[in-house]
Short mmCIF file of C-alpha atoms in Angstrom, two decimals:
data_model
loop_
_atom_site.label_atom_id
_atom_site.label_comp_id
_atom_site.label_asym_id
_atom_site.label_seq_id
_atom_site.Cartn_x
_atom_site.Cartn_y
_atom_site.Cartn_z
CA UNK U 1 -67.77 -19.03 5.55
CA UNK U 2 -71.54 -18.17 6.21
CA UNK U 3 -73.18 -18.82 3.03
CA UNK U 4 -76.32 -18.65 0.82
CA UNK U 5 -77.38 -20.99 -1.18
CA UNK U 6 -79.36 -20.19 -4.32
CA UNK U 7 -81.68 -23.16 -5.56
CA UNK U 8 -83.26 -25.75 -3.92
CA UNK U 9 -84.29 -27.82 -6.36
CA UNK U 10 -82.29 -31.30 -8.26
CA UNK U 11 -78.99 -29.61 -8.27
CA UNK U 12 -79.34 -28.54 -4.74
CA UNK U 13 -81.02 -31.85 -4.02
CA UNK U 14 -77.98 -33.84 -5.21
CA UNK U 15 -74.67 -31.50 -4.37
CA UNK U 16 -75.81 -30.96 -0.60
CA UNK U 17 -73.78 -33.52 0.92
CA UNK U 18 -70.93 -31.78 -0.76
CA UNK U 19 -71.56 -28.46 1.03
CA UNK U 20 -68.43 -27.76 3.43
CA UNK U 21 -68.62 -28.60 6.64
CA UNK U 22 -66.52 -25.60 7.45
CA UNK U 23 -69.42 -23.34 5.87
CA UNK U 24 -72.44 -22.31 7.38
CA UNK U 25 -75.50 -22.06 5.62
CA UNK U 26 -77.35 -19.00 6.90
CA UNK U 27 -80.66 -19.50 4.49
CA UNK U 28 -81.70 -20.77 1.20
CA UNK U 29 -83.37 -18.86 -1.24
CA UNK U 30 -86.01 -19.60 -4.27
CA UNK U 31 -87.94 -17.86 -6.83
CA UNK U 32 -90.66 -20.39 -6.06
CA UNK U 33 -93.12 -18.15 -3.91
CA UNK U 34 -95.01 -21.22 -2.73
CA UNK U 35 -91.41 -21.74 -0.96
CA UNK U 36 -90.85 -18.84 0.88
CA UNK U 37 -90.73 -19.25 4.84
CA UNK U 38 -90.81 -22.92 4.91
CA UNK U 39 -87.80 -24.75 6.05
CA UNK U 40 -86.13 -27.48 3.71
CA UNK U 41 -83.43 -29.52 5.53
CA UNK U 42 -83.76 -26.94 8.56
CA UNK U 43 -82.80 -23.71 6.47
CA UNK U 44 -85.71 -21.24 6.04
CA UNK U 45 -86.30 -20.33 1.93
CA UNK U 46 -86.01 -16.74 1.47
CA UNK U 47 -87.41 -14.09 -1.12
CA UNK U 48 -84.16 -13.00 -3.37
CA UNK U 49 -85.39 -9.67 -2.46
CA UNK U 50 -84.87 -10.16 1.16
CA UNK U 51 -80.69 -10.59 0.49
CA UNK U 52 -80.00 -7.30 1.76
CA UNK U 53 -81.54 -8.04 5.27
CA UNK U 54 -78.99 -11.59 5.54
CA UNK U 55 -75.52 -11.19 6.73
CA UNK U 56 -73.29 -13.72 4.16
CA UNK U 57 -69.69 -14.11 3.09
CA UNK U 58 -70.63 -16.45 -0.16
CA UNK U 59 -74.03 -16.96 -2.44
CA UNK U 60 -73.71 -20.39 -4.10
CA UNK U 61 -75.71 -20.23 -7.36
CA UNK U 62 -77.53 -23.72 -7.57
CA UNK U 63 -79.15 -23.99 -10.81
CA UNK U 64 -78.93 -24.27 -14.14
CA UNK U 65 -80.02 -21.05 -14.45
CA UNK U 66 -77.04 -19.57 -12.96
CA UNK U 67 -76.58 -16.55 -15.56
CA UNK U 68 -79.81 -15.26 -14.89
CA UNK U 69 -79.61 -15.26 -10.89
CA UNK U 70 -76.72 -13.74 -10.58
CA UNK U 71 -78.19 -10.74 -12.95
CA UNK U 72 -81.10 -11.11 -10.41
CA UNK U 73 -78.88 -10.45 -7.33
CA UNK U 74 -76.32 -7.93 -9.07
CA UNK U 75 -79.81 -6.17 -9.26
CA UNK U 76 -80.55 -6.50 -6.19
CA UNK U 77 -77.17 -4.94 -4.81
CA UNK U 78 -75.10 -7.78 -4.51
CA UNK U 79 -71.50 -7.49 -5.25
CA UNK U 80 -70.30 -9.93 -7.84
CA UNK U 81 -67.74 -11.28 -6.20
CA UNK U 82 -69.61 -12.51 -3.62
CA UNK U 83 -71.66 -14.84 -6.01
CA UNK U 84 -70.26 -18.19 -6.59
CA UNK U 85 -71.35 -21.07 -9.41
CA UNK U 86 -71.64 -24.33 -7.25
CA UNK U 87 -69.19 -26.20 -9.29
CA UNK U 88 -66.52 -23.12 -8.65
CA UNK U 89 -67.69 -23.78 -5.22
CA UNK U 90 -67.32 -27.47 -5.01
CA UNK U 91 -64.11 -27.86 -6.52
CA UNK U 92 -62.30 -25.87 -4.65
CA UNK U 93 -62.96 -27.53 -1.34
CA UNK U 94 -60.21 -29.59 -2.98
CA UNK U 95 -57.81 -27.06 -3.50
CA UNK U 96 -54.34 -28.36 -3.19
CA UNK U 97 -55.30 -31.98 -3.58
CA UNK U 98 -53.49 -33.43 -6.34
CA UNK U 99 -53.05 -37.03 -7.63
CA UNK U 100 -49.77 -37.98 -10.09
CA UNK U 101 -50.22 -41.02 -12.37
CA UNK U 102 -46.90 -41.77 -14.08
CA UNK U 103 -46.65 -43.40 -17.24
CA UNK U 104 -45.79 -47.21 -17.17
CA UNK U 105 -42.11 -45.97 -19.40
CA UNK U 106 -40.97 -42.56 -18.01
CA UNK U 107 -38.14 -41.61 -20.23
CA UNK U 108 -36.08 -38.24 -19.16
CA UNK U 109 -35.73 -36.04 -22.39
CA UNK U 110 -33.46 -33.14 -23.23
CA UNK U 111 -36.02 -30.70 -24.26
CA UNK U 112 -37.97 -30.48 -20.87
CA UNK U 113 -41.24 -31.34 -20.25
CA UNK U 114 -44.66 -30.10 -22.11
CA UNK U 115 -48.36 -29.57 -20.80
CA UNK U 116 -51.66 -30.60 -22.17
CA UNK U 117 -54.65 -29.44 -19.95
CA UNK U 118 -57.80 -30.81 -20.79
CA UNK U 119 -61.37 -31.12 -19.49
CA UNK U 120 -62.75 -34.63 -17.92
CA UNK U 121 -60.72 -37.37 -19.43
CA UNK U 122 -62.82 -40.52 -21.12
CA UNK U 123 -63.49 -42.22 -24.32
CA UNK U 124 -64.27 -38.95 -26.39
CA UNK U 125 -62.70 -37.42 -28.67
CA UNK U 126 -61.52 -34.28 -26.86
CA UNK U 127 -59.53 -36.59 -24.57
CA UNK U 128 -57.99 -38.59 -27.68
CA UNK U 129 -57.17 -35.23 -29.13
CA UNK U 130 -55.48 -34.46 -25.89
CA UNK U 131 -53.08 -38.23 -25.85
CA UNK U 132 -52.64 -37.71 -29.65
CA UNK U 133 -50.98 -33.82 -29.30
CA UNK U 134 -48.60 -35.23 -25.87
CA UNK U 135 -47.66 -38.41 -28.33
CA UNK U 136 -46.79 -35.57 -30.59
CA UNK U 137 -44.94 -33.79 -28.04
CA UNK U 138 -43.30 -37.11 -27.33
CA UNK U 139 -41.96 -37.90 -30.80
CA UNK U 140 -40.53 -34.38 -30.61
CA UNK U 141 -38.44 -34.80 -27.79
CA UNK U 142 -40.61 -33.68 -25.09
CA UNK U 143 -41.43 -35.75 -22.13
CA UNK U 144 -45.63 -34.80 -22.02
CA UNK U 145 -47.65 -34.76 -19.21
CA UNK U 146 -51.87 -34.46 -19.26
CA UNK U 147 -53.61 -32.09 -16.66
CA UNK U 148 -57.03 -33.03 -15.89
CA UNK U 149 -59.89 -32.20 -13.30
CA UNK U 150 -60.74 -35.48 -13.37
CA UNK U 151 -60.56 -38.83 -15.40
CA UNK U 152 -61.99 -42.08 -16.08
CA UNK U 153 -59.06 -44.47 -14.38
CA UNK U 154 -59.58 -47.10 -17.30
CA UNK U 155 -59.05 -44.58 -19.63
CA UNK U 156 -56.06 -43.22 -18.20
CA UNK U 157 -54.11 -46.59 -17.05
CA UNK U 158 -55.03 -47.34 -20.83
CA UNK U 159 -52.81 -44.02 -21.97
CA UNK U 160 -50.22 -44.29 -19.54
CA UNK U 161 -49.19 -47.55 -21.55
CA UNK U 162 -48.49 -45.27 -24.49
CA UNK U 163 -45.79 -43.21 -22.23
CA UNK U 164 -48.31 -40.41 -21.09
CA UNK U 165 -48.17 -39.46 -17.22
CA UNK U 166 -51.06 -37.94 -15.92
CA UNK U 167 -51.86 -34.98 -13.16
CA UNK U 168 -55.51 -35.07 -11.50
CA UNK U 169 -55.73 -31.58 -9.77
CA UNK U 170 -59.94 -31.10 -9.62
CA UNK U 171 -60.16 -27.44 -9.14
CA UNK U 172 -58.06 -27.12 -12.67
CA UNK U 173 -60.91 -25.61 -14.01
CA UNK U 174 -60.87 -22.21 -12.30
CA UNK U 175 -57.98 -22.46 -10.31
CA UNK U 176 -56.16 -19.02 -9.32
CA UNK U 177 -52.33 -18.22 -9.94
CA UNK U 178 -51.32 -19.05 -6.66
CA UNK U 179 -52.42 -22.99 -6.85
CA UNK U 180 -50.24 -23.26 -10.74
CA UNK U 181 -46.73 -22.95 -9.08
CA UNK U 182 -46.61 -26.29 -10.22
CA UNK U 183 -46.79 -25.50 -13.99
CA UNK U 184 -43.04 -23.86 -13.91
CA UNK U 185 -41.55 -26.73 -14.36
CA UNK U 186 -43.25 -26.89 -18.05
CA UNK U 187 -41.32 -25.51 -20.86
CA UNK U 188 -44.76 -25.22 -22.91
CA UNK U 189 -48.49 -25.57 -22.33
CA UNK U 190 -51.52 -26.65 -24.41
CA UNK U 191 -54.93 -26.26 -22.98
CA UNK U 192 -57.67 -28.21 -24.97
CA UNK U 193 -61.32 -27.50 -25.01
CA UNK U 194 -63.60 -24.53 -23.90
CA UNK U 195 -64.47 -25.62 -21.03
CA UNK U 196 -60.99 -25.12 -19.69
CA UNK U 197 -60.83 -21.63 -21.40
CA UNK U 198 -60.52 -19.75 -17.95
CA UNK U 199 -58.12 -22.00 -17.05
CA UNK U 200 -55.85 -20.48 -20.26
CA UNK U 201 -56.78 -17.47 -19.28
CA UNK U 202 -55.12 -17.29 -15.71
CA UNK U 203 -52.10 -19.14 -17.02
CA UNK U 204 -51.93 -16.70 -19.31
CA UNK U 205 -51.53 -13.67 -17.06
CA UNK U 206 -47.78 -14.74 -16.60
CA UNK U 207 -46.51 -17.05 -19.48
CA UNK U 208 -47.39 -18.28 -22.85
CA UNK U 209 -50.12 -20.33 -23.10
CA UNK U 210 -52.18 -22.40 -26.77
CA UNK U 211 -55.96 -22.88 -26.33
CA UNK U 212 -57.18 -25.30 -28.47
CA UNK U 213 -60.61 -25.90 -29.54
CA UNK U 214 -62.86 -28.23 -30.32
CA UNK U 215 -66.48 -27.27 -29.15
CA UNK U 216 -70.22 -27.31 -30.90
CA UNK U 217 -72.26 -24.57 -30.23
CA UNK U 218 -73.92 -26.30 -27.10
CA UNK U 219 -71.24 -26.14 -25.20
CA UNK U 220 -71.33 -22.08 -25.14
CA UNK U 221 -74.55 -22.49 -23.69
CA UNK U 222 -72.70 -24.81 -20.83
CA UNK U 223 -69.96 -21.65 -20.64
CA UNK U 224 -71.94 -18.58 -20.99
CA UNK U 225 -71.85 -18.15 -17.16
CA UNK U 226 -68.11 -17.35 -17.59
CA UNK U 227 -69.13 -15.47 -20.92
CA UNK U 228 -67.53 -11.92 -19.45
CA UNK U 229 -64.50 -13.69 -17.98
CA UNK U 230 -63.49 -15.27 -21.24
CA UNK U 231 -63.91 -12.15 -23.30
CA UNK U 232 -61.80 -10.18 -21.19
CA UNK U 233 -58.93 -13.16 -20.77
CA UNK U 234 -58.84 -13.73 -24.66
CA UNK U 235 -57.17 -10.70 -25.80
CA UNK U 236 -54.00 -11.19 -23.68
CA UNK U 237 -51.07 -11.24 -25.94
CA UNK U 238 -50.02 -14.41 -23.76
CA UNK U 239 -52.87 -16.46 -25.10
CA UNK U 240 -52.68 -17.91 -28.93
CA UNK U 241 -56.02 -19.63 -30.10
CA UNK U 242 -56.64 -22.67 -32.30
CA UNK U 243 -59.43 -24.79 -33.50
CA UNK U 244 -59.38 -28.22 -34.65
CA UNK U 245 -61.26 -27.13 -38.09
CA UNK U 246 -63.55 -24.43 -39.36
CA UNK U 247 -66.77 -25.06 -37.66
CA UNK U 248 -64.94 -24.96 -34.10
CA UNK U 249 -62.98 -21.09 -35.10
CA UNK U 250 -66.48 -19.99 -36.65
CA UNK U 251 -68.41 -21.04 -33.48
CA UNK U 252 -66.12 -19.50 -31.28
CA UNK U 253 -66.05 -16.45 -33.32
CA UNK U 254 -69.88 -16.64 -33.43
CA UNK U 255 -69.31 -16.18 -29.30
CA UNK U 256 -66.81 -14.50 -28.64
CA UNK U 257 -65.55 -12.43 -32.04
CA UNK U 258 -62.13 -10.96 -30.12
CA UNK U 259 -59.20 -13.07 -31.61
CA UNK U 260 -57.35 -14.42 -34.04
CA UNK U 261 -57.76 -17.94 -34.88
CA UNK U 262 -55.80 -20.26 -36.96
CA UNK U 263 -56.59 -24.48 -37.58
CA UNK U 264 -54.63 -27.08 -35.82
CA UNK U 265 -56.39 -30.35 -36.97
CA UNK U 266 -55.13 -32.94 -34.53
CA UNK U 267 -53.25 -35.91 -36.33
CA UNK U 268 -53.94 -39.56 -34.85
CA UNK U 269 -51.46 -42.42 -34.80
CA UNK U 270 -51.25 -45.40 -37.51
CA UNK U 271 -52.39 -48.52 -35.51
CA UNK U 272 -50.50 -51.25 -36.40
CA UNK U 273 -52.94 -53.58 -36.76
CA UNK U 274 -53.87 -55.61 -40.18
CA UNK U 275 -57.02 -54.71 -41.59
CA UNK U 276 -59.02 -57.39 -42.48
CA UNK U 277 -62.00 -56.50 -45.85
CA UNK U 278 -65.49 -57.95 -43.96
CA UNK U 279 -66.58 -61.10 -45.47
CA UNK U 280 -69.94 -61.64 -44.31
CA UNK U 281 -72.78 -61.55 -46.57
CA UNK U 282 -74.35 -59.15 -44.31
CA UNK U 283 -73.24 -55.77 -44.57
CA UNK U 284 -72.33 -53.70 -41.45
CA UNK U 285 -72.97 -50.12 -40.98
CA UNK U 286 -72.00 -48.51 -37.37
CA UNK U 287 -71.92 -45.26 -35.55
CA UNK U 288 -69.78 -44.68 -32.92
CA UNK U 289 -70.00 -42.16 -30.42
CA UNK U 290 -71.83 -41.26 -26.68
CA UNK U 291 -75.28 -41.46 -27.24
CA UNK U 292 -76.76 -37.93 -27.18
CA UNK U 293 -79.05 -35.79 -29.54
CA UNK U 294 -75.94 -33.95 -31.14
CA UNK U 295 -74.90 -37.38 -32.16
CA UNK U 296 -77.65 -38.68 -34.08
CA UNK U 297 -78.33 -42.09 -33.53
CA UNK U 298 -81.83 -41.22 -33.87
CA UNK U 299 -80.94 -40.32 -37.63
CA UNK U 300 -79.00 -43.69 -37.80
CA UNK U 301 -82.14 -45.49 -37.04
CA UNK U 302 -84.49 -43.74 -39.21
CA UNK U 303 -82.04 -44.36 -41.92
CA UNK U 304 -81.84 -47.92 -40.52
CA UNK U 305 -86.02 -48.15 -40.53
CA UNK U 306 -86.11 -47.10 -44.50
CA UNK U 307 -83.27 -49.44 -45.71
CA UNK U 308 -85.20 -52.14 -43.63
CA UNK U 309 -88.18 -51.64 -45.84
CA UNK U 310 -86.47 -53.24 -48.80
CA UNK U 311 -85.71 -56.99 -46.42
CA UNK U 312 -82.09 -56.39 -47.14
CA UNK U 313 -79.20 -58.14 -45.42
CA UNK U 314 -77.75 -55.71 -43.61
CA UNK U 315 -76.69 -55.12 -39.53
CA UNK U 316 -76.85 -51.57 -37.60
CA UNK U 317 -74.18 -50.94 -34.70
CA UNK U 318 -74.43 -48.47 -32.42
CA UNK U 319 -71.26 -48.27 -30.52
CA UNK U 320 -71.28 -45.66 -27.00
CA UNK U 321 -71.67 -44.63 -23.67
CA UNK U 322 -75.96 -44.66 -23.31
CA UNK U 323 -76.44 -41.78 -20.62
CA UNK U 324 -79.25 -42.28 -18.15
CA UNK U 325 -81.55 -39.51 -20.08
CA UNK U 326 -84.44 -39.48 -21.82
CA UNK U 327 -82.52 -39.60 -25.67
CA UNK U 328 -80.68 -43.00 -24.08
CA UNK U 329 -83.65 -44.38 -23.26
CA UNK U 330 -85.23 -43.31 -26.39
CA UNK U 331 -82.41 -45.03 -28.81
CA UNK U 332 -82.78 -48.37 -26.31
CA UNK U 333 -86.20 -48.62 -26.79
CA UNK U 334 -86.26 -47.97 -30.26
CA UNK U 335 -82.94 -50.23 -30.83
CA UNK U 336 -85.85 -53.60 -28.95
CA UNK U 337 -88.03 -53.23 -31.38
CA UNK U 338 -85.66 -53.54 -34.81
CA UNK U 339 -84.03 -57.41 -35.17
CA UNK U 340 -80.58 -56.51 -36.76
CA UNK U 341 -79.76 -53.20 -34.87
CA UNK U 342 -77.17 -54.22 -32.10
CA UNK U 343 -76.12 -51.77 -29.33
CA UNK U 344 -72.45 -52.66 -28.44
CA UNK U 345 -72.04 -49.92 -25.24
CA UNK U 346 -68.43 -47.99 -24.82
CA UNK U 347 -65.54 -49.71 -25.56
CA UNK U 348 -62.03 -49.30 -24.80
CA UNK U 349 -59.46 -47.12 -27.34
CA UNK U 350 -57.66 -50.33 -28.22
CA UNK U 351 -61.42 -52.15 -28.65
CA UNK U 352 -62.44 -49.90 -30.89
CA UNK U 353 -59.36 -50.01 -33.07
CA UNK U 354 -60.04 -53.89 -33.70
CA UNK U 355 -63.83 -52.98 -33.76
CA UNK U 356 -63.11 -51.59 -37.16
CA UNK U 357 -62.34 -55.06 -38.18
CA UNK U 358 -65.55 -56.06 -37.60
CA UNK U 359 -67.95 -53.15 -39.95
CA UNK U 360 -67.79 -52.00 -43.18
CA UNK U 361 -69.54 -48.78 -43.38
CA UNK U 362 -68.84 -45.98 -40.44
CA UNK U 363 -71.79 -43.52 -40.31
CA UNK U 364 -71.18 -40.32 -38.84
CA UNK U 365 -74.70 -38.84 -38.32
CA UNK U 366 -74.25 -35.88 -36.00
CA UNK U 367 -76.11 -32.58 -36.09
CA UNK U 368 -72.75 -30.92 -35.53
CA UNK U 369 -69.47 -32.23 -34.93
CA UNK U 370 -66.31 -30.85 -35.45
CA UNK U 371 -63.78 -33.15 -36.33
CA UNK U 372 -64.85 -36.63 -35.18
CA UNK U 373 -62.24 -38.80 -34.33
CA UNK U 374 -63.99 -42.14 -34.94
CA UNK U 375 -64.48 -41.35 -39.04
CA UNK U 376 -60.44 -40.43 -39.05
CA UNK U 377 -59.91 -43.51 -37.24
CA UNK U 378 -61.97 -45.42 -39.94
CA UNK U 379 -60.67 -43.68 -42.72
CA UNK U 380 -56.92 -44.41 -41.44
CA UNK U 381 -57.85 -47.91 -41.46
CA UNK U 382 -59.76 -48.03 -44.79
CA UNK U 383 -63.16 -48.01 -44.26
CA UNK U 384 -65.89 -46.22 -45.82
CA UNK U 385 -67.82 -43.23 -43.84
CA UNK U 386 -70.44 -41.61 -44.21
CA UNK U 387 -70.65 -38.37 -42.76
CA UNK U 388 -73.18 -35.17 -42.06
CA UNK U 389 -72.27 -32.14 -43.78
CA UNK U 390 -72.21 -30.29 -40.66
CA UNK U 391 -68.81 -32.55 -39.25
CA UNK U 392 -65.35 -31.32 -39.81
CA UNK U 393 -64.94 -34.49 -41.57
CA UNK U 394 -66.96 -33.43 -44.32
CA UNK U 395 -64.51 -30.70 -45.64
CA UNK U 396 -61.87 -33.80 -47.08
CA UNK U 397 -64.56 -36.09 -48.54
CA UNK U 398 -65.35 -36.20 -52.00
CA UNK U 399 -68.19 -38.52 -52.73
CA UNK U 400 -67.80 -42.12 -54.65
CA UNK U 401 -64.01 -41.05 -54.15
CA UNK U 402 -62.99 -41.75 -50.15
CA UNK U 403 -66.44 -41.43 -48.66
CA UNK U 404 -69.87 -40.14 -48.64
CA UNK U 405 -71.65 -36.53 -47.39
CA UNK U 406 -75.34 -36.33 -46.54
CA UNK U 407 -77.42 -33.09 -45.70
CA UNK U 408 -77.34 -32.92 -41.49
CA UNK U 409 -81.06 -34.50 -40.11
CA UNK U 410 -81.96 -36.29 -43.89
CA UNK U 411 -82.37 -39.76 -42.73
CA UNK U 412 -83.64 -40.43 -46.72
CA UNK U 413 -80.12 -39.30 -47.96
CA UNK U 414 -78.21 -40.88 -45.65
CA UNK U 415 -80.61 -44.14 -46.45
CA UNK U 416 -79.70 -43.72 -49.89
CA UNK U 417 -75.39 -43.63 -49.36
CA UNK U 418 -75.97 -46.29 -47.44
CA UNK U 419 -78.04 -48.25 -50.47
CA UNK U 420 -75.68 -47.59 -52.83
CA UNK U 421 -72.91 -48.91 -50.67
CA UNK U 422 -74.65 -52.39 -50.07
CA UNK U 423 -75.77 -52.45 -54.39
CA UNK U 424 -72.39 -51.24 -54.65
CA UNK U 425 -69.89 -53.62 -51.93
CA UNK U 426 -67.26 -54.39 -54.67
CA UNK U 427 -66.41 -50.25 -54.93
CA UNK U 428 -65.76 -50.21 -51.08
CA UNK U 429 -62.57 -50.82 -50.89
CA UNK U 430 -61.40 -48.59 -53.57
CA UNK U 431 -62.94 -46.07 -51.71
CA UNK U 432 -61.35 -47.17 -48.19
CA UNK U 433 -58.12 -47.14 -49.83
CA UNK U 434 -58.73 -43.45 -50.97
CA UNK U 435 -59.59 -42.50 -47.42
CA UNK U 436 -56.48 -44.10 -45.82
CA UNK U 437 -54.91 -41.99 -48.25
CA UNK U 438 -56.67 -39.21 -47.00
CA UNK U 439 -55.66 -39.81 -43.52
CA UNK U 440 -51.50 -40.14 -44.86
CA UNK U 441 -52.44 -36.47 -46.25
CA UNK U 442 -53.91 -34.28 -43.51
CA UNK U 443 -54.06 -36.42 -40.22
CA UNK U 444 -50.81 -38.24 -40.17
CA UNK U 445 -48.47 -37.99 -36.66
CA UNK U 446 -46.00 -36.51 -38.76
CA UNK U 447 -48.06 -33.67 -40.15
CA UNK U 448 -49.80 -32.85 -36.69
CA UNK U 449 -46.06 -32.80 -35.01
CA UNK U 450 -44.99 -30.39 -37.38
CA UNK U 451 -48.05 -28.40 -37.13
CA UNK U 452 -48.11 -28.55 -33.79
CA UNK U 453 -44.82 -27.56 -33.57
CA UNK U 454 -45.23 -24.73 -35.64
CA UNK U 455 -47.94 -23.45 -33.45
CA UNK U 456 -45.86 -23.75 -30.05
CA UNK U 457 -42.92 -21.61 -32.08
CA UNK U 458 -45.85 -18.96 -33.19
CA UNK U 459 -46.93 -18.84 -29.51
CA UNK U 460 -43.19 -17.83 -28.63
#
């Protein structure tokens, strides 16, 4: 194709090695005036305005500000189709190119096989969500098979053990009806997250298809450049939508405000692992989670900083992926100057199951979260948490009963649950034992299968 490319700043800067070498790039263009007519790697930067005089098959939007350039050229006579979002563009120079991972026990099972699409696979929750709903499918009879764009190979070779096989096709995300041939051989779909909403939505246009969500309100932001595409694809009577709790259907609604939506809280499997009470006379609170803003470790720490007033005898975890940003360099520089804050970087699923072991109090701190699979994980394993109001979580705690709930960004409440749980260390395990109970209630495999289950039936 001849091509345009829109933006020639860091997103240009790093995806130009990716640009095909089938395409030819006729010109660049840039709202930066102090641009226009000089040449950057040989291509002369154009006024938007001067579009109509180039001859071009493609524009490839290369920004962050994607939304509001292709309002720019749409306004400047552009057809829409002809506008492209570079990662639409760079995936599918990879159209066709698919990699199978099989699980490490393939079994053959009466009832067919079952699909769970989801976005980037990792140590997140969305991904966990994703392994717990195919074990699901799995104990129903199913054989399940996860759909990525792409994953971390850890990660998946980690899964695979628990009889998951895997599919790495990385133009999944906006891949057209004739590259899903594949998907026939799937008696029923699930597609988890947002970000793989337009995905649903082309399924969709010939079979019966869940979407399943899990998203804070930042990640609409990340989506709104496929805004129009998802509020025209939601109202097909092919596509049923779910959310994992009440802040994830509210947000969505808040966006969209087209569809149905009923819950689907995932369910998580018992580990069978002894949990051992901690013994050390220094009490352990964590957070666990990639390190990001929405998170909160900052919150964690100013909690930390007030408890640390007192000279108590108490340790500070922080457990996650630290992204090469300014908030991860924030929390590392903050985390050097404090003596008993560790951070412990990611860990592995089964790491983090025996990390539990090793802490007493799990803090959930984010500024919005919608289910967080780390506090059901504690809470299925007995331990305290302390979670934000604003988490999913938060709607099955009752405090001094099976956990704690502090006001989202109050570092001085969450500093005083976490006071009362070190002048209090006797009560924990009550507490944890309330919260395991908890977890037997609402999260169990057996509850999510039959929920799940229910949902695929409604989707009929």
């Amino acid at each position: 194709m001849e091509i345009l490319i829109f933006g020639t700043g860091k997103l240009y800067q790093k995806y130009k090695a990716v640009i095909s070498k089938d395409d030819s790039v006729i010109a660049l263009l840039d709202n930066n005036q102090e641009l226009w007519g000089k040449k950057i790697d040989g291509k002369t930067v154009c006024r938007p305005a001067d579009v109509s005089k180039l001859h071009y098959e493609k524009i490839v939007l290369m920004s962050n500000y994607a939304c509001e350039m292709r309002k720019q050229l749409m306004e400047l006579g552009c057809k829409k189709d002809t506008i492209i979002h570079y990662t639409e563009y760079i995936d599918a120079q990879t159209i066709g190119e698919m990699n199978v991972f099989l699980s490490e026990n393939v079994t053959r099972s009466s009832k067919g096989k079952c699909l769970v699409i989801s976005t980037t696979l990792g140590y997140n929750g969305g991904s966990l969500a994703a392994v717990y709903a195919a074990c699901a499918m799995k104990e129903s009879g199913f054989q399940p098979v996860i759909a990525a764009p792409e994953g971390n190979p850890l990660f998946i070779n980690e899964m695979r053990r628990k009889g998951i096989s895997f599919i790495i096709y990385k133009n999944l995300s906006h891949a057209k009806q004739n590259e899903l041939g594949w998907m026939q051989d799937f008696r029923h779909i699930v597609v988890n997250t947002l970000q793989m909403s337009c995905c649903a939505i082309e399924i969709a246009k010939n079979r019966r298809v869940i979407l399943w969500l899990h998203e804070a309100l930042n990640f609409y932001d990340v989506m709104r450049y496929w805004e129009d595409k998802i509020k025209e694809g939601i109202i097909s009577q092919n596509l049923k939508i779910y959310a994992v709790s009440p802040i994830a259907r509210d947000n969505f609604i808040k966006n969209y405000s087209l569809k149905e939506i009923n819950l689907l809280p995932y369910g998580i499997p018992k580990e069978p692992i002894n949990i051992k009470r901690h013994k050390s006379e220094r009490i352990i609170f964590a957070i666990a989670g990639y390190i990001s803003k929405q998170k909160g470790q900052d919150i964690f720490l100013d909690a930390a900083d007030i408890i640390n007033q007192r000279e108590a005898a108490v340790d500070f975890w922080i457990v996650g992926k630290k992204p090469e940003n300014d908030f991860g360099r924030l929390i590392e520089n903050r985390v050097k100057k404090l003596r008993n804050v560790q951070m412990i970087g990611e860990l592995s699923h089964d790491k983090m199951i025996q990390f539990y072991n090793q802490i007493d109090v799990l803090v959930v701190a984010s500024r919005e979260d919608m289910l967080p699979i780390v506090a059901t994980e504690a809470m299925m394993l007995g331990k305290v948490c302390i979670v934000s109001n604003i988490s999913g979580t938060a709607d099955y705690i009752q405090d001094y009963r099976n956990g704690f709930v502090f006001q989202k960004e109050n570092p001085d409440e969450l500093a005083q649950n976490m006071l009362w749980c070190m002048e209090n260390f006797d009560k924990l395990e009550k507490i944890g034992e309330q919260a395991a109970v908890t977890y037997e209630e609402n999260f169990s495999m057996e509850i999510f299968r039959n929920n799940l289950e229910e949902a695929i039936n409604n989707s009929l």
